[in-house]
Tab-separated table of C-alpha atoms in Angstrom:
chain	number	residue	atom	x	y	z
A	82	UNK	CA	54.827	-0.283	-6.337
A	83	UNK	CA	58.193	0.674	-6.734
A	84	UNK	CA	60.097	2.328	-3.993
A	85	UNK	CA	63.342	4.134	-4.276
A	86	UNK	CA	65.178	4.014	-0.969
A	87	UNK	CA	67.642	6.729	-0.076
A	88	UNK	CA	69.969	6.876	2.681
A	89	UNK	CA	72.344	9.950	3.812
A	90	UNK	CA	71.219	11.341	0.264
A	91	UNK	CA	72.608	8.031	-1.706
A	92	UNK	CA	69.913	6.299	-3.328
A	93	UNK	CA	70.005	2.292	-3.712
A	94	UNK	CA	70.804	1.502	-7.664
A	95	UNK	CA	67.722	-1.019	-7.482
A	96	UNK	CA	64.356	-0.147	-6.444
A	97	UNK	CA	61.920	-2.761	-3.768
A	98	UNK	CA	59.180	-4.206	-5.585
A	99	UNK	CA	55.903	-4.448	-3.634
A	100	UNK	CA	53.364	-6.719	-4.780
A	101	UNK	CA	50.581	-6.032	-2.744
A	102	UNK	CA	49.686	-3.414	-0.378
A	103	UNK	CA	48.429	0.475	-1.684
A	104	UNK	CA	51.393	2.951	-2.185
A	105	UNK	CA	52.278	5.667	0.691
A	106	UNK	CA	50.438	8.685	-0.135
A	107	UNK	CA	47.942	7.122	-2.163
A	108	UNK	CA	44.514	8.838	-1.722
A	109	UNK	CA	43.078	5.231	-1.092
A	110	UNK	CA	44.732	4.669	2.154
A	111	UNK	CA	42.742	6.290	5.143
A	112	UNK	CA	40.058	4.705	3.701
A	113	UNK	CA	41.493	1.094	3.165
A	114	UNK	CA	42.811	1.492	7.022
A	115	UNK	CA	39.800	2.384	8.370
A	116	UNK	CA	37.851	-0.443	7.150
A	117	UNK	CA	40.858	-2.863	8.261
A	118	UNK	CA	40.965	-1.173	11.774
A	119	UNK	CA	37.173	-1.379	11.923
A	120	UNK	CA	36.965	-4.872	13.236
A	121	UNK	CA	39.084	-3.797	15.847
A	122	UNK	CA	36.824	-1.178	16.863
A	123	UNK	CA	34.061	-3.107	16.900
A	124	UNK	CA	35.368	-5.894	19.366
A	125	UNK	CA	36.665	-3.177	21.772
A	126	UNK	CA	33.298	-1.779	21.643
A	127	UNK	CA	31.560	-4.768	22.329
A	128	UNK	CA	33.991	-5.947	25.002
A	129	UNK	CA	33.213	-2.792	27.035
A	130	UNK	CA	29.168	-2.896	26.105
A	131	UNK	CA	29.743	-6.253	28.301
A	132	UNK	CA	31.554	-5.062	30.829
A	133	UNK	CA	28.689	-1.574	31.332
A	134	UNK	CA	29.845	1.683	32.665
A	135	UNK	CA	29.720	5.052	29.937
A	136	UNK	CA	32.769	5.104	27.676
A	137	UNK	CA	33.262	6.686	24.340
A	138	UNK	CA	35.951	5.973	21.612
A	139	UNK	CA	37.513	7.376	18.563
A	140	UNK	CA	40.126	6.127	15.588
A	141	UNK	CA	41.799	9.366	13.660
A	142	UNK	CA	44.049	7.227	11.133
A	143	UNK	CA	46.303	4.835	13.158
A	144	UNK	CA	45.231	6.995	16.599
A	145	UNK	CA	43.390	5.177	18.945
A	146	UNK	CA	41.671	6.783	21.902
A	147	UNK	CA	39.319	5.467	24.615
A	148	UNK	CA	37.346	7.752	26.884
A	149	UNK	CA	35.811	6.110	30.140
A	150	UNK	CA	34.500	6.539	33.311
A	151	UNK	CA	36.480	3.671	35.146
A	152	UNK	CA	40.321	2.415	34.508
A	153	UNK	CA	39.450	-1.060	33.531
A	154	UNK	CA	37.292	0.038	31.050
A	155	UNK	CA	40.503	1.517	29.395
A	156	UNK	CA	42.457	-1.250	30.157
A	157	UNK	CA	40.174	-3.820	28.774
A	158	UNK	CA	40.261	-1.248	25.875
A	159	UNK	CA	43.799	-1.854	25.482
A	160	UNK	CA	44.091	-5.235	25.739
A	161	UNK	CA	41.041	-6.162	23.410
A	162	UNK	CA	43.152	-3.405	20.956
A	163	UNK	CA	46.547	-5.636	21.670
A	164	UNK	CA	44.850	-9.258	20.708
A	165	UNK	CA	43.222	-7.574	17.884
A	166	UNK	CA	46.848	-6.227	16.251
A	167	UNK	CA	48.298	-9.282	16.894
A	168	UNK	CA	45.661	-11.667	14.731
A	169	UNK	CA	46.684	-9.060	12.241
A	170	UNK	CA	50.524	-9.005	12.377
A	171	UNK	CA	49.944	-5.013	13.088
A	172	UNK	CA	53.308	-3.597	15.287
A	173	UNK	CA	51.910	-1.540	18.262
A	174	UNK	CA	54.400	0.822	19.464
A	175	UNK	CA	53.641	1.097	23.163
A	176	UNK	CA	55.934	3.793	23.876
A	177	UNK	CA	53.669	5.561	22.430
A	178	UNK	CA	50.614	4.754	25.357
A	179	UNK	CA	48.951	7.369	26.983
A	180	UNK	CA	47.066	6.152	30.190
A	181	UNK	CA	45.681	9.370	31.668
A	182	UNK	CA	43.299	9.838	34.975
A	183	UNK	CA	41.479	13.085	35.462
A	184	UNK	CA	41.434	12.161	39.344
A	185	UNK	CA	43.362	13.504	42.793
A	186	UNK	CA	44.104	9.583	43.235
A	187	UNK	CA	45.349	8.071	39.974
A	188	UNK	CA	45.968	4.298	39.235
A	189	UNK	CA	49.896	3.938	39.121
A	190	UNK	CA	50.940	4.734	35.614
A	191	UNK	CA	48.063	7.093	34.928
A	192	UNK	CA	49.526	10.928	34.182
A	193	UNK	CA	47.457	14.025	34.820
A	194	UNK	CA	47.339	14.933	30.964
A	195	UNK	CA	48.274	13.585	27.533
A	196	UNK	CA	48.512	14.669	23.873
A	197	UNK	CA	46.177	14.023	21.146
A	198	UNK	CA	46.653	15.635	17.358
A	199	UNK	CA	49.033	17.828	18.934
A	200	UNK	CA	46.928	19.185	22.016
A	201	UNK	CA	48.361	18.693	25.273
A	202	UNK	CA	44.709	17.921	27.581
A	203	UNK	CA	43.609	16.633	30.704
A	204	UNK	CA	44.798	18.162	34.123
A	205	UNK	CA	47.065	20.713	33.096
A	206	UNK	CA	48.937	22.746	35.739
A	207	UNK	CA	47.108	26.065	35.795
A	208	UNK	CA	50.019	27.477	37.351
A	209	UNK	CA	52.092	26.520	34.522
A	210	UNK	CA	54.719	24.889	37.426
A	211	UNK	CA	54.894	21.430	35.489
A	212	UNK	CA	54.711	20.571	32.025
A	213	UNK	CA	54.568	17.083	30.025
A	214	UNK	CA	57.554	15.948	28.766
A	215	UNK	CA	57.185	16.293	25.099
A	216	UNK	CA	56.587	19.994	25.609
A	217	UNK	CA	59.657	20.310	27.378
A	218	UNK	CA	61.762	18.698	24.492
A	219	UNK	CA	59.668	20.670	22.073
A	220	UNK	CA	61.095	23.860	23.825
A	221	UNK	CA	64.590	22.492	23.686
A	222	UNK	CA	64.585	21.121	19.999
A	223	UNK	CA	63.146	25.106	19.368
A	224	UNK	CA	66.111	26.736	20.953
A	225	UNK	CA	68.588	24.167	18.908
A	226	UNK	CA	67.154	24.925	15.598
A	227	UNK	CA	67.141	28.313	16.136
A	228	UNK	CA	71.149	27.762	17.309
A	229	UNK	CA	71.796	26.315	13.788
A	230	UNK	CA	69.791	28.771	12.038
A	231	UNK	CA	71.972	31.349	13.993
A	232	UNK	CA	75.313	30.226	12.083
A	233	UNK	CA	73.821	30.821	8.311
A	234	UNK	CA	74.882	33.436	6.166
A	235	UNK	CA	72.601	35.446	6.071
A	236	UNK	CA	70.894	38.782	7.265
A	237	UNK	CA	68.703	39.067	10.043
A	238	UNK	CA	65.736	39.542	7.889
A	239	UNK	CA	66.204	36.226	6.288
A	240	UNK	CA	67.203	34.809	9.331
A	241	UNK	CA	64.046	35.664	11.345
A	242	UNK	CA	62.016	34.385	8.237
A	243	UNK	CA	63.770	30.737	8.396
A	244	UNK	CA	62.334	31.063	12.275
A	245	UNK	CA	58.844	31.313	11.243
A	246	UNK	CA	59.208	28.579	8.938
A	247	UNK	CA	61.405	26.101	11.269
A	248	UNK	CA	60.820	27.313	14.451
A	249	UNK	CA	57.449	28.500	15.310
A	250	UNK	CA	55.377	25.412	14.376
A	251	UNK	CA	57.764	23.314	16.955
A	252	UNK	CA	57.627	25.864	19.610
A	253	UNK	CA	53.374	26.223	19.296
A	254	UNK	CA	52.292	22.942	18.992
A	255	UNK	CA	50.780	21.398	21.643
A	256	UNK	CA	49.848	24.027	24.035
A	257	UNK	CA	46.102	25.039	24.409
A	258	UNK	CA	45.271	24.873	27.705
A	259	UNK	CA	48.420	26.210	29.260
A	260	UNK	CA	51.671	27.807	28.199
A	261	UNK	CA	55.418	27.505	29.208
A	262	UNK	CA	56.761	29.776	31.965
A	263	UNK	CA	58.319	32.827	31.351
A	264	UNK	CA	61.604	31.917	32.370
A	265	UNK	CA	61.339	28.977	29.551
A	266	UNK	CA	60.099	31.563	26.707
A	267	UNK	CA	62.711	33.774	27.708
A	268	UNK	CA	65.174	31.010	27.026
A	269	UNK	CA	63.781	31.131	23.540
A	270	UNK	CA	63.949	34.604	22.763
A	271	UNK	CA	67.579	35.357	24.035
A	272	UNK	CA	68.686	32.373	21.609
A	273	UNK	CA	67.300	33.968	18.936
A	274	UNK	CA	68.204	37.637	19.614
A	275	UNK	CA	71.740	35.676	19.698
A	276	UNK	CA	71.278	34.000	16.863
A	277	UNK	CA	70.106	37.349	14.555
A	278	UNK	CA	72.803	39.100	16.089
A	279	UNK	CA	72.477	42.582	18.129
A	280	UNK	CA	68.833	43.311	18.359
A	281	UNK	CA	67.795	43.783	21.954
A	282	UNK	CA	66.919	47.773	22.292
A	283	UNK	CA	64.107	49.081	20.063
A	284	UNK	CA	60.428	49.003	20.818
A	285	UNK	CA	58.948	45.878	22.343
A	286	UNK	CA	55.543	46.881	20.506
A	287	UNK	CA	57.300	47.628	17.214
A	288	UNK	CA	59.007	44.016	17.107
A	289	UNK	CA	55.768	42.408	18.297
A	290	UNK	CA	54.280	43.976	15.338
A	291	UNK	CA	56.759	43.163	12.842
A	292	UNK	CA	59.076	40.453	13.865
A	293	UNK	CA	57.846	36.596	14.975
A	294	UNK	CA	60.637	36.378	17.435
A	295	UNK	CA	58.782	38.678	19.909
A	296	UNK	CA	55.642	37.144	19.526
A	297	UNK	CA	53.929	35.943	22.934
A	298	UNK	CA	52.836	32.109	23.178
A	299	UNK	CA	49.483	33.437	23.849
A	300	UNK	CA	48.967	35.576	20.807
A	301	UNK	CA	50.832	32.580	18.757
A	302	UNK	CA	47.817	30.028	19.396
A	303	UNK	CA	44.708	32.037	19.881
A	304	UNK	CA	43.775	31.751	16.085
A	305	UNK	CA	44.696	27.976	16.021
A	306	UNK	CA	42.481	27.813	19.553
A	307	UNK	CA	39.516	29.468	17.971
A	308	UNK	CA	39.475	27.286	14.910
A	309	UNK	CA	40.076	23.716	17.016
A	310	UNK	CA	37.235	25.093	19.476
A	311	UNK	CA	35.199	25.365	16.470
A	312	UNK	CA	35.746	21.435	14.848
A	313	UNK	CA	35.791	19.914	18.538
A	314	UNK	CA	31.686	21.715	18.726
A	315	UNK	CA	31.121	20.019	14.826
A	316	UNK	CA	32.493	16.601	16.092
A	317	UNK	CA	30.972	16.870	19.321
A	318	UNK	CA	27.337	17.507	17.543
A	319	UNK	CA	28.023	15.127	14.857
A	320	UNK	CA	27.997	12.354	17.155
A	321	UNK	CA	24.823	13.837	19.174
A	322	UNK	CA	27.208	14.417	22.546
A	323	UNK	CA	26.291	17.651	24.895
A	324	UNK	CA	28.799	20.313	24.046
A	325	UNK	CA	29.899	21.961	27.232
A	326	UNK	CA	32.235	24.627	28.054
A	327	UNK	CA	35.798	24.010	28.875
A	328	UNK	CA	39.144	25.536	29.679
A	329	UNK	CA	39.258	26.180	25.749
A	330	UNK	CA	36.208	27.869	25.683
A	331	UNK	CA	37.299	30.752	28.613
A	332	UNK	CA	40.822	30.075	26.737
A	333	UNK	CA	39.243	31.331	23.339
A	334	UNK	CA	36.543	34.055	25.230
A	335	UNK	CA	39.872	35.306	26.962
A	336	UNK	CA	41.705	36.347	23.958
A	337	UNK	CA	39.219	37.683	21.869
A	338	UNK	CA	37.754	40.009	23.985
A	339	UNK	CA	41.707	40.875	24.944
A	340	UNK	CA	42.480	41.952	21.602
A	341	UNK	CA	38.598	44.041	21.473
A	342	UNK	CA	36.344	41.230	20.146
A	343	UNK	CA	32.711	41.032	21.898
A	344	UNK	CA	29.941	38.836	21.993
A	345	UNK	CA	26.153	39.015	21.496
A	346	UNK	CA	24.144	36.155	20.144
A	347	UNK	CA	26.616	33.871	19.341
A	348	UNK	CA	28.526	36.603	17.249
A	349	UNK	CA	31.485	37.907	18.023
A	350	UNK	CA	32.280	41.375	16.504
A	351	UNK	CA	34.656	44.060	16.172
A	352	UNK	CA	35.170	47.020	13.524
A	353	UNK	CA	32.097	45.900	11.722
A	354	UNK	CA	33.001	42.494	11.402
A	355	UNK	CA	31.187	39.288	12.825
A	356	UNK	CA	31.463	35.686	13.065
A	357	UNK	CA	29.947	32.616	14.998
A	358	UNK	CA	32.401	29.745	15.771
A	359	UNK	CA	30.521	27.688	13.200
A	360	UNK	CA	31.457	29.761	10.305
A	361	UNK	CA	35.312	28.592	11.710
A	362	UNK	CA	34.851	25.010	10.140
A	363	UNK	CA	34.214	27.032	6.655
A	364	UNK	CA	37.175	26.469	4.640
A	365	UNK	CA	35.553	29.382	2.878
A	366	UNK	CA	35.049	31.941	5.570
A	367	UNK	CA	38.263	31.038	7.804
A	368	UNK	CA	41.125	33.089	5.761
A	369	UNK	CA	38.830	35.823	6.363
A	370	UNK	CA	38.272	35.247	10.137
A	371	UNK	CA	41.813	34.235	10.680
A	372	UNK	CA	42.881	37.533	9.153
A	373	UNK	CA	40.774	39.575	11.218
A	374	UNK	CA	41.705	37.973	14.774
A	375	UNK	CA	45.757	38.198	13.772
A	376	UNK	CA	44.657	42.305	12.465
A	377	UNK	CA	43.117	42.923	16.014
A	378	UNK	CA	45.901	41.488	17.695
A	379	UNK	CA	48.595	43.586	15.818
A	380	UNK	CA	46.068	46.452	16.285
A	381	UNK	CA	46.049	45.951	20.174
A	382	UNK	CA	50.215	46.182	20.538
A	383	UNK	CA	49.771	49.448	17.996
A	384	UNK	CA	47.935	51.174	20.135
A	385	UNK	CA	49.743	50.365	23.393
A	386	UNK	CA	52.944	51.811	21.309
A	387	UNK	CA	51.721	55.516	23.473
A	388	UNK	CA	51.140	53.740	26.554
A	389	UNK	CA	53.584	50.939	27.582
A	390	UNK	CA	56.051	52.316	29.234
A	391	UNK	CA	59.858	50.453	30.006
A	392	UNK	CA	61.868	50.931	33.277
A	393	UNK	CA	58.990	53.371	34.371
A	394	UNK	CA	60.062	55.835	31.330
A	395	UNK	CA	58.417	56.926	27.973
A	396	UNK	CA	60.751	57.021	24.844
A	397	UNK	CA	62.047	60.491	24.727
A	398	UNK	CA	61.131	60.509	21.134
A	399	UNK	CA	57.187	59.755	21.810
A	400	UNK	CA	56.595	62.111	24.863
A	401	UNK	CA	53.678	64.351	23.601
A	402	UNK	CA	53.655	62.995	20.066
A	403	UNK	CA	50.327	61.990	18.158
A	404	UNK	CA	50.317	58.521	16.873
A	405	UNK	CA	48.754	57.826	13.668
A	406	UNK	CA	45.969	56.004	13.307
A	407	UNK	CA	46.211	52.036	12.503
A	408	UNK	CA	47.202	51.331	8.756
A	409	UNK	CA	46.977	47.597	8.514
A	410	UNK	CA	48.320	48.502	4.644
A	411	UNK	CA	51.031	50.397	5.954
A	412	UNK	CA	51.868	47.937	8.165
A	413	UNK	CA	52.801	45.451	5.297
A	414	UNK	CA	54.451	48.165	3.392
A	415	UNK	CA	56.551	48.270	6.568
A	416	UNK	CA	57.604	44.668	6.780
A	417	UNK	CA	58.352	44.678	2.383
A	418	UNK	CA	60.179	47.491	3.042
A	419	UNK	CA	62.265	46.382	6.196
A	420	UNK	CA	63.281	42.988	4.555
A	421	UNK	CA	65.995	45.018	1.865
A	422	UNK	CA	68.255	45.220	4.261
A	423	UNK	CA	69.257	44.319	8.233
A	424	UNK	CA	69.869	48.618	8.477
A	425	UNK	CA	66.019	48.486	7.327
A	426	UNK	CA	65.296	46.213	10.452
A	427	UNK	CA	66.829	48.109	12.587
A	428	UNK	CA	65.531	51.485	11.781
A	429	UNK	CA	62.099	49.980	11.412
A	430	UNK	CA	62.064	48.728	15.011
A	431	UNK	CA	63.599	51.792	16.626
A	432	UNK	CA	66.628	49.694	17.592
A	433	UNK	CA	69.276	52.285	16.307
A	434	UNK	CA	69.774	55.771	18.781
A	435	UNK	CA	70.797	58.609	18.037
A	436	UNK	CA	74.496	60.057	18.873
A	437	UNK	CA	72.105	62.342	20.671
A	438	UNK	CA	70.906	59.784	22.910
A	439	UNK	CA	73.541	57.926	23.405
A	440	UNK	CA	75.824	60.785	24.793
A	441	UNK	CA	73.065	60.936	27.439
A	442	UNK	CA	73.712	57.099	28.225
A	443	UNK	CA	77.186	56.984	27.970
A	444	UNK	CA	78.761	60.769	28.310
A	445	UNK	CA	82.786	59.410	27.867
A	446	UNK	CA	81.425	58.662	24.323
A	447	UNK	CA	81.309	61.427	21.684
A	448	UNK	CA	79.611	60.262	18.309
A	449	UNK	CA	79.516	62.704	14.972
A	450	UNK	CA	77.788	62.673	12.109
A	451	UNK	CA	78.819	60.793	9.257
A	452	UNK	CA	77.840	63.910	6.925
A	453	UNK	CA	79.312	66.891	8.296
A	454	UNK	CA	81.124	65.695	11.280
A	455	UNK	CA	78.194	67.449	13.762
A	456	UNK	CA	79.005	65.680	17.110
A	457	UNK	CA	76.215	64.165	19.682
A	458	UNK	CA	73.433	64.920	16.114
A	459	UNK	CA	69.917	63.996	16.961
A	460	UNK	CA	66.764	62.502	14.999
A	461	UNK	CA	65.882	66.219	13.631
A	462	UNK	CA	69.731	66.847	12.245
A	463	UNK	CA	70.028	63.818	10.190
A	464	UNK	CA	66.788	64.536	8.383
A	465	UNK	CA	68.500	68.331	7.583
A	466	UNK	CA	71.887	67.510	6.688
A	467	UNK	CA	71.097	63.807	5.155
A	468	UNK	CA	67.871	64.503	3.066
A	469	UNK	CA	67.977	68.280	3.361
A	470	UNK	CA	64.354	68.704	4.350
A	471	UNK	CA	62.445	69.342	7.725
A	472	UNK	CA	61.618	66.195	9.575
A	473	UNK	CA	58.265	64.348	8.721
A	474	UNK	CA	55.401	65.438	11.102
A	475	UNK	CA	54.301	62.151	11.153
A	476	UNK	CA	55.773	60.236	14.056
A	477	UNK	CA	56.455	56.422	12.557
A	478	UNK	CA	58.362	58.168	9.482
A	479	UNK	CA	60.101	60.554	11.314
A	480	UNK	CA	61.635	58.139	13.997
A	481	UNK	CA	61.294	54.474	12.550
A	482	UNK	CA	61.297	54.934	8.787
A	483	UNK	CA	57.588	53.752	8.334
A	484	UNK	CA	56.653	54.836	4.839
A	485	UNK	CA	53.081	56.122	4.323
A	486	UNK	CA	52.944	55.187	1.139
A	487	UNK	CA	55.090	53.546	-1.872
A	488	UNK	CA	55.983	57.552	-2.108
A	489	UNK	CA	58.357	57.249	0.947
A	490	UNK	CA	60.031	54.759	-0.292
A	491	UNK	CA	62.769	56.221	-1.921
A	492	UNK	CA	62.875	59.052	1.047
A	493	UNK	CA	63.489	55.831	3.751
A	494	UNK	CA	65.828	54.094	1.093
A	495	UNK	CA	67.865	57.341	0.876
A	496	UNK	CA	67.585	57.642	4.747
A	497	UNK	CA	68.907	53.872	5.411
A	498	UNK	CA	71.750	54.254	2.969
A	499	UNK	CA	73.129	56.886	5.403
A	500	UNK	CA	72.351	55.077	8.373
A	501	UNK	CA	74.201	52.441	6.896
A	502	UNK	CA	77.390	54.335	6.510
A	503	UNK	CA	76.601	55.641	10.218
A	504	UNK	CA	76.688	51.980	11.235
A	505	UNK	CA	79.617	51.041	9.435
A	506	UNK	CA	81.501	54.270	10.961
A	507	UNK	CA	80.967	53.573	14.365
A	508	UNK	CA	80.159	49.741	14.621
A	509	UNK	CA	78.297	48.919	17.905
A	510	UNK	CA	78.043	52.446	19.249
A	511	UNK	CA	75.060	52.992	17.935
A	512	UNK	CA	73.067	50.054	19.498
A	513	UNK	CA	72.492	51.738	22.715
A	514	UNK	CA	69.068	51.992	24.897
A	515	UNK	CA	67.108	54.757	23.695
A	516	UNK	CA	65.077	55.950	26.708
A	517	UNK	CA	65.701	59.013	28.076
């Protein structure tokens, strides 16, 4: 029962001594609190037996939650809850209250939603207009950290990993029913295209498919959706309540067939795989579902690659071109590869043009090749005089460095080395849009 207390990363020369309680993180706790909370429980419950009406509640740890079909059920709930943690010298943070009232006309401090286990329910704006408050801040704190991971020295690769680690949990969790407006997710992204430095041309599929930072909210939660849909149905059943459908259910039916899922007896399928939402409470069979939804969501932005089309133009470079078909191998070999250097990145993502192209954006400026001094050189001429051989037929090598294989690899390291030097030439010229 000792406990070492640290401060500002100085550590107190004499540790507290604790003679009775159980030790934080000891395996015995959730189960020592839930019989000491289970008194509680039991008054509440018989308080509102007495009082009639249908009510339902639930304790998750130290979370207390009341379901009922009239407010002073849920108040009585409360203050039954209140007498109870005071017999027992328990501190009850009522900040932390949340008094919600799925009505038109709502008793006065009553909001229209609240947030359990980090899911923001109840009467959600379906137009996404208003938002509750600890979404809001979650959207700030996101753009801050991402600020402060901005100022790091380090490449852009590295940079973009710390915002998968730090970032994305803060900026996903809590939305299921609804997500932030676009003006608020665009907030986000241009603070971290800020933050990795220049990175703003390239194609929008291509960063969807290999970078986190262009990620949609949507495509963010839709696994985490499926898999709470899933538990809610086993807790649901476990306590013999009616499941019925809800906004998560269209939510979840929504994305999957989006992204090419479909549904027939309970299984959903695609590619000659299937699963029923029960199999999602598997600790077994989830990886394997999990992998599968994220593989038909990166499978869905590959194959718009040929069809989305920016400022009502196709990329020069993919007018009449044959796409390859969907590697999800080649896809990670992609992402290894990218993650040597921030030239790698670039390439990989299409967000470097050609002198070629650029002399069509910007005619005053004439750009030559780093090799032979070739001015206004296109895609085709820096294959020939970099590599000396004929440009790859296939399109994702020949244009974004995609190896096929670990055989490329030394071909698209070669290739990025003089791309490099091309960058280091010319600085920013090269970052221009790329869609003529």
């Amino acid at each position: 029962m000792n406990k070492w207390i640290g401060i500002n990363g100085h550590i107190l020369g004499k540790p507290l001594n604790g003679h009775t309680g159980i030790p934080q993180g000891d395996a015995a706790s959730p189960a020592i609190l839930g019989f000491f909370l289970w008194q509680g429980f039991e008054e509440v419950q018989n308080e509102l037996r007495r009082m009639g009406g249908q009510f339902f509640q639930a304790i998750y740890m130290d979370d207390r939650t009341v379901l009922a079909d009239r407010p002073d059920l849920i108040e009585a709930a409360i203050h039954v809850w209140h007498k109870f943690a005071s017999k027992r010298k328990l501190i009850e943070n009522m900040n932390k209250l949340q008094k919600v009232a799925c009505a038109e006309l709502r008793p006065e401090g009553y909001g229209r939603s609240m947030e359990v286990l980090g899911a923001t329910i109840g009467l959600e704006d379906p137009l996404g207009l208003q938002f509750d408050d600890k979404q809001i801040k979650r959207l700030n704190k996101s753009c801050e950290l991402v600020s402060r991971l901005g100022i790091l020295p380090e490449g852009k690769v590295d940079k973009m990993k710390d915002f998968g680690v730090f970032v994305q949990g803060v900026y996903a969790y809590g939305w299921i029913s609804a997500g932030p407006q676009a003006e608020l997710s665009k907030e986000l992204h241009q603070t971290m295209l800020q933050a990795i430095g220049r990175l703003p041309y390239g194609v929008p599929q291509l960063k969807k498919l290999l970078l986190f930072t262009h990620l949609d909210l949507e495509e963010m939660v839709l696994v985490r959706q499926v898999r709470l849909l899933a538990r809610r149905n086993l807790a649901l059943s476990s306590f013999a309540i009616q499941v019925n459908r809800c906004a998560l259910d269209h939510m979840v039916q929504h994305g999957l067939r989006k992204y090419g899922w479909t549904v027939a007896n309970g299984f959903w399928s695609r590619s000659g795989f299937s699963f029923r939402m029960v199999h999602c409470v598997d600790d077994g069979q989830w990886p394997r579902i999990a992998h599968e939804i994220r593989d038909s969501i990166r499978q869905w932005h590959y194959s718009r690659l040929m069809t989305v089309r920016r400022k009502g133009t196709m990329r020069h470079e993919m007018v009449g071109q044959d796409l390859p078909p969907f590697c999800a191998d080649r896809l990670a070999l992609v992402r290894k590869w990218m993650r040597k250097s921030t030239v790698a990145t670039l390439l990989a993502t299409g967000s470097i043009s050609s002198a070629a192209a650029r002399k069509k954006s910007q005619p005053t400026h004439t750009v030559v090749c780093p090799n032979c001094s070739q001015p206004e050189a296109g895609w085709g001429h820096y294959w020939r005089c970099w590599l000396n051989m004929e440009p790859p037929e296939d399109l994702l090598l020949r244009r974004f460095l995609w190896p096929r294989s670990k055989m490329d690899l030394q071909i698209c390291d070669a290739f990025c080395g003089w791309a490099g030097k091309l960058l280091d030439c010319h600085g920013n010229a090269f970052f221009a849009a790329d869609h003529h």
